[in-house]
């Protein structure tokens, strides 16, 4: 059941309507039941249910056994924890990265066979396998592992109620694309009866519709132009490439954050606010800030569960001590930090998929920008002082935002391209001048007519306007503070704009989200 | 060790890690109050505190402390 379908909207309405008539414990049972129903509507329902159920049971039992707050032998706890951790990561590797592992194996140990006819020895690779990964595996594996690590490291006690853990693992709004929730954030909502809250439901519904607007009016429209350019990149160069990758940034953002608005809205209607994944990243003034505001729950997960333990490990501490002796305290302490950061970014890149283009475009490139930004800050400050540049002006902030946008886009080029070779080819084309996109025929020759382009531009302006309000205040509260007619106008205006200008139907693949593939 | 004595040591640790002799921490001090205390410097601080008091914070404690007051509570608990 796709998130952008009438079926899902009807599903959410029925789930919410029944939910508020039920007592507390039945509310959780109801949510678990409808979540199982939701999974059964997915592409590989039985495999997803068995896998997700299995991982949830493993994590529940391992959590009880490895709980640091309970009596017991620490070696046994460690063994149980490591076994569960390896099992969950093993499943993830098997389903998501088996072809990557096959590629690595082919590289390390090529298979030799006799060529037909001549009998000469030839090197041939092991073939790729095709097993559909269970729905949302990369998201809930990290989420459940986060719980297990928290329990093992004593952040909070293991949950004894299996229903709560089952709900934490299977809760339908988070299944396909996250956010990657923390158990201690959601547990208080699972513990108490959720009371009927008309304002919460209205706010959730409005956010749901805003997500549909972003996805159907902006993302799907931008996708037409992006697909034209990336689909035949050999024929485009110069500003076309710049336009294509910039518009892909808009497409990806409205796709992913639109998806988040839909699921957060659905969850809010159920009285369960989930962790925010975006905080108006378009206004970021540095790559570091961008990653604090983009896919927040993934970044904080890797920071808390990968980077921090690495930084605290004896190995990196020893490296830090040696590098402090060699380079001095200030420079030396950066060595373990940057090593841990590099591993974090390799992990983030690899999480997106077992392909080098993700490792570069969503990992190493951003690591490089962040390190350069940190190391060159004193130099940039000196240059600004020398040239008497006031870095606090609105103009300079805008410059930083535009610079950050294009730095991020440079990574998105790899993300969107089919391969590293294609991305590099597009970079080469970028530097051959072609300003045809600036002409009317050049612009309308990419698959959208002038009217659609006009709608796209207006919708992006509306998005920027809303995001600008969002970064200053809670827009939900701002809307709730309006008079009833104004609230209805906003809500109905958004619904009709989505219905009239949304791109859905037989010719579009609006049901799929980019991040649902991860 | 009393709470005040813990604070005396902590002030020195913070001043050393962030290269700023004017830093004085108290219960409500958070990362927002110290310019260089960001997520990247956090572990350097945690490790320096561990060395100063000869204790070890768990991962849960490392990521769970909301302010210096909670850090002092944890230190005192570990010092027993």
XYZ file of C-alpha atoms in Angstrom:
598
model
C 0.000 0.000 0.000
C 1.771 3.129 -1.222
C 1.668 6.226 0.975
C 0.366 8.351 -1.895
C -2.762 6.341 -2.605
C -6.415 6.783 -1.851
C -6.201 3.373 -0.193
C -3.670 4.643 2.356
C -5.730 7.761 3.098
C -8.821 5.572 3.694
C -6.691 3.201 5.801
C -5.495 6.085 8.018
C -9.033 7.447 8.451
C -10.421 4.049 9.514
C -7.427 3.309 11.798
C -7.751 6.708 13.504
C -11.547 6.596 13.818
C -11.607 3.157 15.518
C -8.472 3.880 17.610
C -10.010 6.617 19.755
C -12.952 4.439 20.782
C -10.626 1.813 22.270
C -9.166 1.556 25.793
C -5.369 1.927 26.248
C -4.140 -1.651 25.844
C -6.499 -2.272 22.938
C -5.169 0.871 21.231
C -1.713 -0.750 21.115
C -3.161 -4.081 19.967
C -5.169 -2.282 17.300
C -2.053 -0.444 16.059
C -0.105 -3.703 15.974
C -2.930 -5.432 14.096
C -3.267 -2.687 11.477
C 0.542 -2.541 11.143
C 0.584 -6.274 10.331
C -2.246 -5.659 7.843
C -0.181 -2.816 6.310
C 2.855 -5.114 5.964
C 0.685 -7.769 4.330
C -0.135 -5.244 1.582
C 3.569 -4.806 0.705
C 5.402 -6.421 -2.225
C 6.923 -9.307 -0.284
C 4.472 -9.531 2.640
C 5.335 -12.909 4.123
C 9.097 -12.378 3.924
C 8.808 -8.878 5.420
C 6.558 -10.061 8.239
C 8.733 -13.079 9.082
C 11.925 -11.035 8.895
C 10.643 -8.029 10.834
C 8.902 -10.245 13.378
C 12.059 -12.330 13.753
C 14.330 -9.322 14.261
C 11.872 -7.847 16.778
C 11.781 -11.112 18.782
C 15.600 -11.363 18.724
C 15.974 -7.771 19.914
C 13.280 -8.177 22.596
C 14.852 -11.329 24.058
C 18.424 -10.047 23.714
C 17.377 -6.789 25.382
C 16.073 -8.701 28.411
C 19.222 -10.841 28.621
C 21.721 -8.015 28.050
C 20.036 -5.396 30.253
C 22.805 -3.756 32.297
C 20.430 -2.753 35.056
C 19.694 -6.420 35.904
C 21.824 -8.893 37.834
C 23.826 -11.348 35.770
C 27.214 -12.249 34.377
C 28.614 -9.463 32.239
C 30.319 -11.911 29.848
C 26.975 -13.583 29.140
C 25.330 -10.216 28.554
C 28.113 -9.249 26.185
C 27.850 -12.536 24.294
C 24.066 -12.213 23.901
C 24.378 -8.586 22.844
C 27.053 -9.315 20.238
C 25.192 -12.349 18.892
C 21.977 -10.338 18.433
C 23.882 -7.413 16.929
C 25.676 -9.649 14.438
C 22.471 -11.514 13.557
C 20.593 -8.284 12.768
C 23.500 -6.800 10.815
C 23.965 -10.146 9.057
C 20.350 -10.103 7.843
C 20.798 -6.529 6.653
C 23.991 -7.418 4.776
C 22.387 -10.500 3.262
C 19.310 -8.740 1.948
C 20.696 -5.329 1.059
C 24.331 -5.850 0.163
C 24.609 -9.373 -1.214
C 25.400 -8.162 -4.749
C 27.956 -5.728 -3.351
C 29.532 -8.636 -1.446
C 29.506 -10.712 -4.641
C 31.288 -7.867 -6.474
C 33.910 -7.705 -3.724
C 34.302 -11.492 -3.823
C 34.706 -11.437 -7.610
C 37.378 -8.791 -7.241
C 39.260 -10.602 -4.476
C 38.875 -14.114 -5.840
C 37.865 -14.225 -9.530
C 36.306 -17.419 -10.835
C 38.205 -19.103 -13.692
C 36.368 -21.271 -16.139
C 36.976 -22.751 -19.563
C 35.640 -20.773 -22.521
C 33.167 -22.670 -24.690
C 34.742 -24.072 -27.834
C 38.376 -23.088 -27.269
C 38.717 -24.433 -23.739
C 40.897 -21.443 -22.816
C 40.719 -20.268 -19.216
C 38.683 -17.077 -18.835
C 37.830 -15.004 -15.807
C 34.112 -14.736 -15.211
C 32.316 -13.171 -12.252
C 29.838 -14.848 -9.962
C 26.384 -13.727 -11.104
C 24.292 -11.261 -9.103
C 21.313 -12.641 -7.233
C 17.881 -11.134 -7.137
C 16.153 -11.277 -3.758
C 13.806 -8.421 -2.899
C 14.805 -6.922 0.458
C 11.994 -6.800 3.031
C 10.175 -3.470 3.181
C 12.086 -0.708 5.029
C 14.792 -3.078 6.306
C 17.509 -0.388 6.587
C 15.308 1.796 8.750
C 13.878 -0.551 11.336
C 17.076 -2.594 11.660
C 18.850 0.568 12.841
C 15.892 1.540 15.021
C 15.730 -1.812 16.814
C 19.519 -1.982 17.143
C 19.436 1.489 18.716
C 17.115 0.117 21.413
C 19.348 -2.909 22.003
C 22.508 -0.781 22.274
C 20.764 1.643 24.654
C 19.689 -1.211 26.916
C 23.100 -2.893 26.810
C 24.932 0.345 27.578
C 22.603 1.184 30.433
C 20.795 4.196 28.992
C 17.465 2.745 30.131
C 16.027 -0.600 31.236
C 14.886 -3.309 28.854
C 11.178 -3.309 28.073
C 9.437 -6.369 29.511
C 6.134 -5.855 27.700
C 6.498 -7.653 24.340
C 3.537 -5.754 22.897
C 5.347 -2.432 23.259
C 8.514 -3.716 21.578
C 6.476 -5.342 18.805
C 4.720 -2.034 18.238
C 8.048 -0.180 18.321
C 9.329 -2.463 15.556
C 6.221 -2.794 13.412
C 4.462 0.591 13.846
C 3.232 1.228 10.301
C 3.914 4.994 9.783
C 7.687 4.549 10.294
C 8.055 1.305 8.323
C 8.914 2.341 4.774
C 11.196 5.353 5.179
C 11.648 6.056 8.872
C 12.165 8.286 10.816
C 14.533 6.152 12.889
C 12.846 6.566 16.266
C 14.343 6.071 19.730
C 12.478 3.796 22.138
C 12.631 6.223 25.063
C 10.922 8.833 22.864
C 8.004 6.617 21.819
C 7.516 4.517 24.973
C 5.632 7.192 26.955
C 3.024 7.275 24.187
C 2.713 3.481 24.123
C 2.352 3.457 27.918
C -0.701 5.711 28.221
C -4.095 5.814 26.559
C -4.090 8.349 23.727
C -7.054 10.654 24.233
C -9.106 12.092 21.395
C -7.500 15.420 20.542
C -9.277 17.295 17.699
C -6.483 19.880 17.404
C -3.797 17.190 17.169
C -5.802 15.312 14.557
C -6.362 18.518 12.543
C -2.652 19.383 12.724
C -1.730 15.839 11.665
C -4.187 15.876 8.775
C -2.892 19.247 7.548
C 0.688 17.991 7.672
C -0.383 14.860 5.792
C -1.892 17.008 3.014
C 1.193 19.270 2.939
C 3.289 16.151 2.381
C 1.012 15.118 -0.497
C 1.352 18.622 -1.977
C 5.153 18.481 -1.793
C 5.255 15.038 -3.359
C 2.578 15.374 -6.039
C 2.824 19.016 -7.036
C 6.566 19.664 -6.676
C 8.543 16.423 -6.570
C 6.700 14.550 -9.325
C 6.773 17.659 -11.555
C 10.494 18.266 -10.956
C 11.119 14.555 -11.620
C 9.967 14.943 -15.239
C 12.678 17.540 -15.977
C 15.328 15.732 -13.915
C 14.618 12.392 -15.606
C 14.877 13.990 -19.049
C 18.327 15.429 -18.310
C 19.746 12.478 -16.351
C 18.113 9.988 -18.734
C 19.945 11.381 -21.767
C 22.840 13.219 -20.161
C 25.005 12.757 -23.281
C 22.805 15.319 -25.064
C 22.911 17.979 -22.366
C 25.723 20.138 -21.087
C 26.536 23.462 -19.415
C 23.650 25.067 -17.557
C 21.367 22.125 -18.350
C 23.435 19.944 -16.024
C 23.496 22.629 -13.321
C 19.730 23.035 -13.685
C 19.188 19.260 -13.616
C 21.158 18.601 -10.450
C 19.709 21.663 -8.676
C 16.214 20.546 -9.532
C 17.056 17.028 -8.359
C 17.897 18.546 -4.962
C 14.383 20.053 -4.939
C 12.878 16.754 -6.112
C 14.698 14.694 -3.486
C 13.918 17.101 -0.671
C 10.208 17.369 -1.478
C 10.023 13.613 -2.045
C 11.694 12.605 1.228
C 10.407 15.413 3.440
C 6.975 15.063 1.801
C 7.021 11.376 2.720
C 8.013 12.349 6.276
C 5.158 14.883 6.466
C 2.703 12.162 5.416
C 3.894 9.607 7.989
C 4.419 12.175 10.759
C 0.944 13.547 10.019
C -0.561 10.041 10.156
C 1.227 9.355 13.448
C 0.266 12.730 14.892
C -3.388 11.909 14.171
C -2.852 8.830 16.361
C -1.423 11.003 19.141
C 2.143 9.687 18.681
C 4.567 12.415 17.538
C 7.668 10.851 15.998
C 11.210 12.256 15.768
C 11.637 15.031 13.179
C 13.841 14.174 10.201
C 14.149 17.648 8.653
C 14.633 21.108 10.023
C 14.413 23.450 7.002
C 17.802 22.320 5.575
C 17.522 24.762 2.680
C 18.610 27.546 5.045
C 21.839 25.803 6.112
C 24.910 28.003 5.927
C 27.471 25.170 5.992
C 27.634 21.490 5.100
C 27.955 20.645 8.813
C 24.759 22.570 9.525
C 23.052 20.939 6.537
C 23.628 17.486 8.018
C 22.223 18.637 11.346
C 19.038 19.587 9.483
C 18.760 16.856 6.802
C 17.813 13.237 7.594
C 18.404 14.085 11.246
C 17.530 10.686 12.713
C 20.038 8.861 10.479
C 22.811 11.353 11.309
C 22.204 11.197 15.059
C 21.982 7.389 14.933
C 25.396 7.092 13.291
C 26.840 9.741 15.611
C 25.576 8.087 18.808
C 26.084 4.439 17.884
C 29.078 4.494 15.513
C 31.149 7.650 15.870
C 31.040 8.107 19.643
C 31.888 4.469 20.512
C 34.723 4.595 17.971
C 36.064 7.834 19.410
C 35.951 6.320 22.882
C 37.560 3.046 21.809
C 40.989 2.165 23.195
C 42.410 2.017 19.668
C 41.430 5.570 18.712
C 42.389 6.840 22.152
C 45.860 5.319 21.697
C 46.107 6.867 18.232
C 45.038 10.180 19.772
C 47.721 9.995 22.467
C 50.422 9.262 19.874
C 49.255 11.963 17.486
C 49.170 14.517 20.341
C 52.816 13.705 21.040
C 53.684 13.951 17.349
C 51.655 17.014 16.303
C 50.909 18.791 19.571
C 47.704 18.743 21.620
C 45.513 20.888 19.403
C 46.291 19.202 16.097
C 46.829 15.737 17.566
C 43.358 15.442 19.061
C 41.871 15.947 15.598
C 43.358 12.693 14.265
C 41.026 10.265 16.118
C 38.134 12.667 15.558
C 38.606 12.733 11.795
C 39.200 8.972 11.676
C 35.901 8.363 13.499
C 34.175 10.887 11.231
C 35.522 9.170 8.130
C 34.131 5.827 9.299
C 30.808 7.530 10.105
C 30.559 8.980 6.596
C 31.584 5.718 4.975
C 28.794 4.107 7.009
C 26.239 6.752 5.988
C 27.228 6.372 2.325
C 27.150 2.585 2.481
C 23.789 2.638 4.275
C 22.254 4.270 1.186
C 23.236 1.266 -0.908
C 26.084 -1.058 -1.776
C 27.429 1.126 -4.562
C 30.490 3.341 -4.763
C 28.360 6.259 -6.025
C 26.604 6.396 -2.630
C 29.847 6.030 -0.697
C 31.182 9.073 -2.593
C 28.046 11.182 -3.046
C 26.427 10.603 0.353
C 29.578 9.956 2.352
C 33.182 10.761 1.572
C 32.461 13.981 -0.324
C 30.568 15.448 2.636
C 33.291 14.301 5.036
C 35.826 16.140 2.867
C 33.758 19.342 2.836
C 33.273 19.265 6.614
C 36.981 18.702 7.317
C 38.020 21.435 4.848
C 35.418 23.760 6.390
C 36.769 23.171 9.908
C 40.430 23.363 8.976
C 40.096 26.412 6.736
C 37.818 28.408 9.055
C 40.705 30.481 10.509
C 41.890 31.228 6.955
C 38.375 32.217 5.817
C 38.009 34.441 8.898
C 41.331 36.150 8.094
C 40.325 36.725 4.469
C 36.971 38.191 5.568
C 38.754 40.525 8.015
C 41.325 41.527 5.392
C 38.635 42.357 2.841
C 36.456 44.058 5.489
C 33.579 41.670 4.777
C 30.798 41.800 7.346
C 29.831 38.128 7.635
C 26.700 38.930 9.632
C 24.839 40.675 6.820
C 21.803 39.145 5.095
C 23.725 39.192 1.804
C 26.604 37.146 3.207
C 24.207 34.681 4.818
C 22.553 34.251 1.419
C 25.980 33.672 -0.156
C 26.705 30.945 2.420
C 23.349 29.312 1.788
C 23.820 29.268 -1.986
C 27.380 27.924 -1.553
C 26.117 25.164 0.765
C 23.330 24.308 -1.670
C 25.761 23.756 -4.548
C 28.215 21.806 -2.368
C 25.370 19.495 -1.381
C 24.273 19.283 -5.026
C 27.768 18.102 -5.972
C 27.064 14.999 -3.862
C 23.550 14.612 -5.231
C 25.070 14.335 -8.721
C 26.568 10.963 -7.700
C 23.407 10.012 -5.792
C 21.150 10.512 -8.827
C 23.501 9.269 -11.547
C 23.410 5.576 -12.416
C 27.130 5.189 -11.723
C 30.289 7.076 -10.788
C 31.295 7.024 -14.470
C 28.035 8.746 -15.421
C 28.400 11.364 -12.663
C 31.943 12.171 -13.798
C 30.714 12.393 -17.394
C 28.079 14.907 -16.291
C 30.724 16.920 -14.426
C 32.738 17.110 -17.658
C 29.638 18.260 -19.570
C 28.946 20.880 -16.907
C 32.048 22.799 -17.902
C 31.187 23.115 -21.595
C 29.075 26.230 -22.057
C 25.450 25.793 -23.083
C 22.880 28.327 -21.910
C 20.022 26.908 -23.992
C 18.044 26.249 -20.817
C 17.641 30.022 -20.466
C 15.546 30.164 -23.649
C 11.837 29.343 -23.701
C 12.240 26.508 -26.214
C 15.176 25.088 -24.252
C 13.161 25.065 -21.041
C 9.943 23.671 -22.497
C 11.814 21.007 -24.434
C 12.485 19.002 -21.286
C 9.055 17.396 -20.926
C 6.968 20.026 -19.133
C 4.932 22.720 -20.879
C 5.056 26.360 -19.802
C 1.965 26.043 -17.615
C 3.466 23.149 -15.648
C 6.761 24.992 -15.262
C 4.837 28.004 -13.979
C 3.018 25.813 -11.427
C 6.352 24.278 -10.369
C 7.960 27.695 -9.841
C 4.955 28.971 -7.856
C 4.900 25.807 -5.725
C 8.633 26.132 -4.959
C 8.096 29.792 -3.946
C 5.257 28.653 -1.642
C 7.562 25.947 -0.205
C 10.301 28.515 0.523
C 7.729 30.847 2.088
C 6.441 28.075 4.387
C 9.982 26.888 5.248
C 10.947 30.470 6.095
C 8.065 30.637 8.578
C 8.962 27.158 9.877
C 12.505 28.128 10.752
C 11.222 31.026 12.846
C 8.156 29.560 14.506
C 6.012 26.431 14.875
C 3.823 26.752 11.789
C 1.243 24.294 13.142
C 0.660 26.547 16.144
C 0.649 29.622 13.904
C -2.115 28.102 11.771
C -4.024 26.863 14.831
C -4.001 30.443 16.149
C -5.882 31.675 13.083
C -9.672 32.120 12.992
C -11.718 29.115 11.907
C -12.514 30.429 8.369
C -8.804 31.103 7.754
C -7.855 27.601 8.965
C -10.438 26.036 6.653
C -9.252 28.159 3.747
C -5.647 27.019 4.258
C -6.657 23.378 4.571
C -9.103 23.299 1.667
C -6.795 25.432 -0.486
C -4.029 22.891 0.019
C -6.342 19.939 -0.687
C -7.675 21.467 -3.906
C -4.235 22.649 -5.045
C -2.948 19.084 -4.566
C -5.932 17.566 -6.380
C -5.799 20.021 -9.280
C -2.045 20.450 -9.735
C -0.818 17.094 -8.391
C 0.758 14.742 -10.906
C -0.782 11.340 -10.340
C -2.570 8.722 -12.339
C -1.553 6.121 -14.875
C 1.418 8.003 -16.314
C 3.156 8.675 -13.029
C 4.867 6.592 -10.389
C 3.798 8.799 -7.504
C 3.298 5.817 -5.215
C 7.048 5.269 -4.848
C 9.430 7.328 -2.776
C 13.172 7.566 -3.393
C 14.097 6.686 0.185
C 11.698 3.737 0.295
C 14.360 1.859 -1.695
C 16.887 2.096 1.130
C 34.691 14.138 46.862
C 32.136 16.918 47.346
C 30.088 18.495 44.577
C 32.158 21.707 44.833
C 35.397 19.750 44.506
C 34.045 17.993 41.407
C 33.255 21.420 39.937
C 36.793 22.646 40.650
C 38.241 19.759 38.655
C 35.610 20.105 35.936
C 36.383 23.807 35.426
C 40.021 22.905 34.777
C 39.039 20.097 32.377
C 36.680 22.351 30.397
C 39.272 25.154 30.285
C 41.909 22.717 29.040
C 39.721 20.987 26.405
C 38.271 24.206 24.987
C 41.427 26.340 25.436
C 39.566 29.025 27.341
C 40.645 29.934 30.881
C 37.483 31.926 31.507
C 35.139 28.928 31.376
C 33.325 28.243 34.660
C 30.664 25.533 34.523
C 27.594 25.064 36.700
C 24.564 22.770 36.900
C 22.701 24.401 34.020
C 25.648 24.700 31.617
C 24.961 22.995 28.291
C 26.753 22.716 24.946
C 24.875 25.840 23.837
C 26.765 27.912 26.425
C 30.287 27.014 25.268
C 31.201 27.990 21.734
C 33.419 25.053 20.812
C 31.369 22.366 22.565
C 29.747 20.731 19.561
C 28.947 17.119 18.782
C 32.446 16.606 17.344
C 34.234 17.872 20.485
C 31.859 16.115 22.879
C 33.847 12.880 23.106
C 37.146 14.735 23.619
C 35.490 16.353 26.625
C 34.024 13.079 27.904
C 37.398 11.308 27.641
C 39.160 14.188 29.416
C 36.587 14.030 32.244
C 37.041 10.237 32.468
C 40.809 10.649 32.770
C 40.544 13.429 35.350
C 38.278 11.384 37.648
C 39.586 7.913 36.658
C 36.067 6.740 35.803
C 34.329 5.400 32.685
C 31.037 6.652 31.284
C 28.850 4.129 29.487
C 27.679 4.946 25.962
C 24.211 5.595 27.338
C 25.625 8.113 29.831
C 27.814 9.688 27.140
C 24.824 10.516 24.959
C 22.211 10.892 27.667
C 23.559 13.739 29.844
C 21.569 16.891 29.228
C 23.696 19.385 31.163
C 26.772 19.631 33.386
C 24.599 19.078 36.473
C 23.698 15.593 35.207
C 27.374 14.983 34.433
C 28.302 15.868 38.027
C 25.530 13.585 39.372
C 26.941 10.712 37.299
C 30.533 11.443 38.380
C 29.546 11.505 42.075
C 27.609 8.238 41.661
C 30.633 6.564 40.082
C 33.035 7.904 42.711
C 30.673 6.362 45.249
